[in-house]
């Protein structure tokens, strides 16, 4: 059964935007709660487990409602295994970046993923990238360099190891996007989402044997909230894709940075320095431009033509 979950079912721009805004809000809440949990001594391996175990019931109910048990079956188990391995590595790096960096900086550097996705699509999917794409990639990398600039105003709040881990997370996310673009043609999106959360719970449970510690009820409540927010985030993200085009929705994801700035200031008293702001603006500009080039009608028409001639 070919996956149809990424094809809009009921076109509604307002409905799609509403779902995406909820998804963005849930991401910001999840990230803030996980960072708060880190201040209670929770490490990345524990975050992986608790996020998955508390999100899994929500995701399972949604998956069964979306397509029943058949939607969870797969014809490509090895491809799922590779996707899950990449995703778990990426999310562990992402959680470690949250621990090491201010919330807004970790979120901003994470948005270098479209830059890496462009490079990986050229290398592994055979897609073409013009000079405009490479200019945007260069612009985003300059933004990262500014954030990492030693001695700059952000030097005290953006340690180089933390930025490096955040970049690894973005590279892993881009790799996952590349794999999912292949999987979605033959797999139901419910299977892709469910098996990732299930594998995260399994790997997190194994890591818990080595890094797990006892936590008080307040910390467990924070982790439960983060997991629940993660489940709602994934559902609303997918439902937004059902409702309208990616080209309309993708730029809204950058509101995650606004959420991270607000929550970082309110909860952690974090304010980014000038270098972080300037570098972040360059990364955002690069990402939005790449999204526009990716989903403009001419690009989609060219890809459809190439697919039909293979």
Coordinates of C-alpha atoms in Angstrom, one line a residue:
X1 CA 0.0 0.0 0.0
X2 CA 1.6 3.2 -1.1
X3 CA 1.7 5.9 1.5
X4 CA -0.7 8.8 0.9
X5 CA -0.2 10.6 4.2
X6 CA 1.8 13.4 2.7
X7 CA -0.8 14.2 0.1
X8 CA -3.4 16.8 1.2
X9 CA -6.7 15.2 1.8
X10 CA -8.9 18.2 2.6
X11 CA -7.4 21.4 1.3
X12 CA -7.7 24.1 3.9
X13 CA -5.0 26.7 4.3
X14 CA -6.4 28.1 7.6
X15 CA -6.7 24.5 9.0
X16 CA -3.2 23.7 8.0
X17 CA -1.7 26.9 9.5
X18 CA -3.7 26.3 12.7
X19 CA -2.3 22.7 13.0
X20 CA 1.2 23.9 12.2
X21 CA 1.1 26.7 14.8
X22 CA 0.0 24.2 17.5
X23 CA 2.9 22.0 16.4
X24 CA 5.4 24.9 16.7
X25 CA 4.0 25.8 20.1
X26 CA 4.3 22.2 21.3
X27 CA 7.9 22.0 20.1
X28 CA 8.8 25.2 22.0
X29 CA 7.2 23.8 25.2
X30 CA 8.8 20.4 24.8
X31 CA 12.3 21.9 24.3
X32 CA 11.8 24.3 27.3
X33 CA 10.6 21.4 29.5
X34 CA 13.5 19.2 28.5
X35 CA 16.0 21.9 29.3
X36 CA 14.3 22.5 32.6
X37 CA 14.6 18.7 33.3
X38 CA 18.3 19.0 32.5
X39 CA 18.6 21.4 35.4
X40 CA 17.1 18.6 37.6
X41 CA 19.9 16.3 36.5
X42 CA 18.2 14.5 33.6
X43 CA 20.7 13.6 30.8
X44 CA 20.1 13.1 27.1
X45 CA 19.7 9.3 27.3
X46 CA 16.9 9.7 29.9
X47 CA 15.2 12.4 27.8
X48 CA 15.1 10.0 24.9
X49 CA 13.3 7.3 26.9
X50 CA 10.9 9.5 28.8
X51 CA 10.0 11.6 25.7
X52 CA 9.2 8.4 23.8
X53 CA 7.4 6.5 26.5
X54 CA 5.0 9.4 27.4
X55 CA 4.4 10.3 23.7
X56 CA 3.9 6.7 22.5
X57 CA 0.3 6.2 23.7
X58 CA -0.7 9.5 22.1
X59 CA 1.0 8.6 18.8
X60 CA -0.4 5.0 18.9
X61 CA -4.0 6.2 19.2
X62 CA -3.5 8.7 16.4
X63 CA -1.8 6.1 14.2
X64 CA -4.6 3.6 14.6
X65 CA -7.2 6.2 13.9
X66 CA -5.3 7.3 10.8
X67 CA -5.1 3.9 9.1
X68 CA -5.8 1.1 11.5
X69 CA -3.3 -1.7 12.3
X70 CA -2.5 -2.1 8.6
X71 CA -1.0 1.4 8.6
X72 CA 1.7 0.1 11.0
X73 CA 2.9 -2.7 8.8
X74 CA 5.9 -2.1 6.6
X75 CA 7.5 -3.6 3.4
X76 CA 10.8 -2.0 4.2
X77 CA 11.9 -2.9 7.7
X78 CA 15.6 -2.3 7.0
X79 CA 14.8 1.2 5.7
X80 CA 12.9 1.9 8.9
X81 CA 15.8 0.6 11.0
X82 CA 18.2 3.0 9.2
X83 CA 15.7 5.9 9.6
X84 CA 15.3 5.1 13.3
X85 CA 19.0 4.8 13.9
X86 CA 19.6 8.2 12.2
X87 CA 16.7 9.8 14.1
X88 CA 17.8 8.5 17.5
X89 CA 21.4 9.7 17.0
X90 CA 20.1 13.1 15.8
X91 CA 17.7 13.5 18.7
X92 CA 20.3 12.6 21.3
X93 CA 22.6 15.3 19.9
X94 CA 19.7 17.7 19.9
X95 CA 19.0 17.0 23.6
X96 CA 22.6 17.3 24.4
X97 CA 22.7 20.7 22.6
X98 CA 19.7 21.8 24.8
X99 CA 21.7 20.9 27.9
X100 CA 24.9 22.7 26.7
X101 CA 23.4 25.8 25.0
X102 CA 20.9 28.5 25.7
X103 CA 17.5 27.5 24.5
X104 CA 17.3 30.0 21.7
X105 CA 20.8 29.3 20.4
X106 CA 20.2 25.5 20.3
X107 CA 17.0 26.0 18.4
X108 CA 18.5 28.5 16.0
X109 CA 21.5 26.3 15.1
X110 CA 19.1 23.4 14.6
X111 CA 17.6 25.3 11.7
X112 CA 20.7 24.6 9.7
X113 CA 19.1 21.3 8.8
X114 CA 17.7 22.7 5.4
X115 CA 21.3 23.6 4.5
X116 CA 22.5 20.1 5.2
X117 CA 19.4 18.6 3.5
X118 CA 20.2 20.5 0.3
X119 CA 23.8 19.1 0.2
X120 CA 22.6 15.5 1.0
X121 CA 19.8 15.7 -1.6
X122 CA 22.5 16.5 -4.2
X123 CA 24.9 13.8 -3.0
X124 CA 22.5 10.9 -2.4
X125 CA 19.2 11.7 -4.3
X126 CA 20.8 13.1 -7.5
X127 CA 18.9 16.3 -7.2
X128 CA 20.2 19.4 -8.9
X129 CA 21.1 22.6 -7.0
X130 CA 21.7 25.9 -8.7
X131 CA 24.0 28.8 -7.8
X132 CA 21.1 30.3 -5.7
X133 CA 21.0 27.1 -3.6
X134 CA 24.7 27.2 -2.9
X135 CA 24.6 30.9 -2.1
X136 CA 22.0 30.2 0.5
X137 CA 24.0 27.3 1.9
X138 CA 27.1 29.6 2.2
X139 CA 25.0 32.3 3.9
X140 CA 23.7 29.9 6.5
X141 CA 27.3 28.6 7.2
X142 CA 28.4 32.2 7.6
X143 CA 25.7 32.6 10.2
X144 CA 26.9 29.5 12.1
X145 CA 30.5 30.9 11.9
X146 CA 29.3 34.2 13.5
X147 CA 27.6 32.3 16.3
X148 CA 30.8 30.4 16.9
X149 CA 33.1 33.5 16.6
X150 CA 35.5 33.4 19.6
X151 CA 35.5 36.6 21.6
X152 CA 32.2 37.8 20.2
X153 CA 29.3 39.0 22.4
X154 CA 27.8 35.5 22.3
X155 CA 31.0 33.8 23.4
X156 CA 29.9 33.4 27.0
X157 CA 26.6 31.8 26.0
X158 CA 27.5 29.7 22.9
X159 CA 30.4 27.4 23.8
X160 CA 31.9 25.8 20.7
X161 CA 31.3 22.2 21.8
X162 CA 27.6 22.9 22.3
X163 CA 27.4 24.5 18.8
X164 CA 29.2 21.5 17.3
X165 CA 26.8 19.1 18.9
X166 CA 23.8 21.2 17.7
X167 CA 25.3 21.1 14.1
X168 CA 25.6 17.3 14.4
X169 CA 21.9 17.2 15.4
X170 CA 21.0 19.3 12.4
X171 CA 23.0 17.1 10.1
X172 CA 21.3 14.0 11.5
X173 CA 17.9 15.7 11.0
X174 CA 18.7 16.4 7.4
X175 CA 19.7 12.8 6.9
X176 CA 16.4 11.7 8.4
X177 CA 14.5 14.0 6.0
X178 CA 16.4 12.5 3.1
X179 CA 15.5 9.0 4.1
X180 CA 11.9 9.8 4.9
X181 CA 11.5 11.4 1.4
X182 CA 12.3 7.9 0.1
X183 CA 10.2 6.0 2.7
X184 CA 7.0 8.0 2.2
X185 CA 6.5 6.7 -1.3
X186 CA 5.9 3.1 0.0
X187 CA 5.2 3.5 3.7
X188 CA 2.2 5.0 5.6
X189 CA 3.3 8.0 7.6
X190 CA 1.7 6.4 10.7
X191 CA 4.2 3.5 10.4
X192 CA 7.1 6.0 10.0
X193 CA 6.1 7.9 13.1
X194 CA 5.1 5.0 15.3
X195 CA 8.1 2.9 14.8
X196 CA 10.4 5.8 15.4
X197 CA 8.8 6.5 18.8
X198 CA 8.8 2.7 19.6
X199 CA 12.5 2.3 18.7
X200 CA 13.3 5.5 20.8
X201 CA 11.6 3.9 23.8
X202 CA 13.5 0.7 23.3
X203 CA 16.9 2.4 22.9
X204 CA 16.1 4.8 25.6
X205 CA 15.2 2.0 27.9
X206 CA 18.6 0.3 27.3
X207 CA 20.4 3.6 27.9
X208 CA 18.5 4.0 31.1
X209 CA 20.3 0.9 32.5
X210 CA 23.6 2.9 32.2
X211 CA 22.7 6.5 32.7
X212 CA 19.3 6.4 34.5
X213 CA 18.8 7.9 37.9
X214 CA 15.9 8.2 40.3
X215 CA 14.0 11.4 40.0
X216 CA 11.4 13.1 42.1
X217 CA 7.8 13.5 41.1
X218 CA 8.3 17.1 39.9
X219 CA 11.0 16.0 37.5
X220 CA 8.9 13.1 36.2
X221 CA 6.0 15.5 35.7
X222 CA 8.2 17.8 33.7
X223 CA 9.3 14.8 31.5
X224 CA 5.7 13.6 31.2
X225 CA 4.7 17.1 29.9
X226 CA 7.6 17.1 27.5
X227 CA 6.6 13.7 26.1
X228 CA 2.9 14.6 25.8
X229 CA 3.9 17.8 24.0
X230 CA 6.1 15.8 21.7
X231 CA 3.2 13.5 20.8
X232 CA 0.8 16.4 20.1
X233 CA 3.6 18.1 18.1
X234 CA 4.0 15.1 15.8
X235 CA 0.3 14.6 15.3
X236 CA -0.4 18.3 14.5
X237 CA 2.6 18.5 12.3
X238 CA 1.4 15.6 10.2
X239 CA -2.2 16.8 10.1
X240 CA -1.0 20.2 8.9
X241 CA 0.6 18.4 5.9
X242 CA -2.8 16.8 5.2
X243 CA -4.4 20.2 5.1
X244 CA -2.2 22.3 2.8
X245 CA 1.1 22.6 1.0
X246 CA 4.5 22.4 2.6
X247 CA 5.5 25.7 0.9
X248 CA 2.9 27.5 3.1
X249 CA 3.7 25.7 6.3
X250 CA 7.5 25.4 6.4
X251 CA 8.3 29.0 7.0
X252 CA 6.0 28.9 10.1
X253 CA 8.5 26.5 11.7
X254 CA 10.8 29.4 12.3
X255 CA 8.4 30.7 14.9
X256 CA 10.0 28.0 17.1
X257 CA 12.9 30.5 17.5
X258 CA 10.5 33.1 18.7
X259 CA 9.1 30.6 21.2
X260 CA 12.6 29.6 22.3
X261 CA 13.5 33.3 22.8
X262 CA 10.4 34.0 24.8
X263 CA 10.6 30.9 27.0
X264 CA 14.4 31.2 27.4
X265 CA 13.9 34.7 28.8
X266 CA 10.9 33.9 30.9
X267 CA 12.0 30.6 32.4
X268 CA 15.8 30.7 32.2
X269 CA 16.6 34.4 32.1
X270 CA 18.5 33.9 28.9
X271 CA 19.1 36.7 26.4
X272 CA 21.2 36.0 23.2
X273 CA 24.2 38.2 22.4
X274 CA 24.6 40.3 19.3
X275 CA 26.6 37.6 17.5
X276 CA 23.9 35.0 18.2
X277 CA 21.2 37.4 16.9
X278 CA 23.1 38.3 13.7
X279 CA 24.1 34.7 13.0
X280 CA 20.6 33.5 13.7
X281 CA 19.2 36.0 11.2
X282 CA 21.5 34.7 8.5
X283 CA 20.5 31.1 9.2
X284 CA 16.8 32.0 9.2
X285 CA 17.2 33.9 5.9
X286 CA 19.1 31.0 4.3
X287 CA 16.6 28.4 5.4
X288 CA 13.5 30.4 4.3
X289 CA 15.1 31.0 0.9
X290 CA 15.9 27.3 0.5
X291 CA 12.3 26.4 1.4
X292 CA 11.0 28.9 -1.2
X293 CA 13.3 27.4 -3.9
X294 CA 12.4 23.9 -2.9
X295 CA 8.6 24.3 -3.1
X296 CA 8.1 26.9 -5.7
X297 CA 5.8 25.7 -8.6
X298 CA 8.6 25.6 -11.2
X299 CA 10.7 23.3 -9.0
X300 CA 7.8 20.9 -8.3
X301 CA 6.9 20.8 -12.0
X302 CA 10.5 20.0 -12.9
X303 CA 10.6 17.2 -10.4
X304 CA 7.4 15.7 -11.6
X305 CA 8.7 15.8 -15.1
X306 CA 11.9 14.1 -14.1
X307 CA 10.0 11.4 -12.1
X308 CA 7.8 10.6 -15.1
X309 CA 10.7 10.2 -17.4
X310 CA 12.7 7.8 -15.2

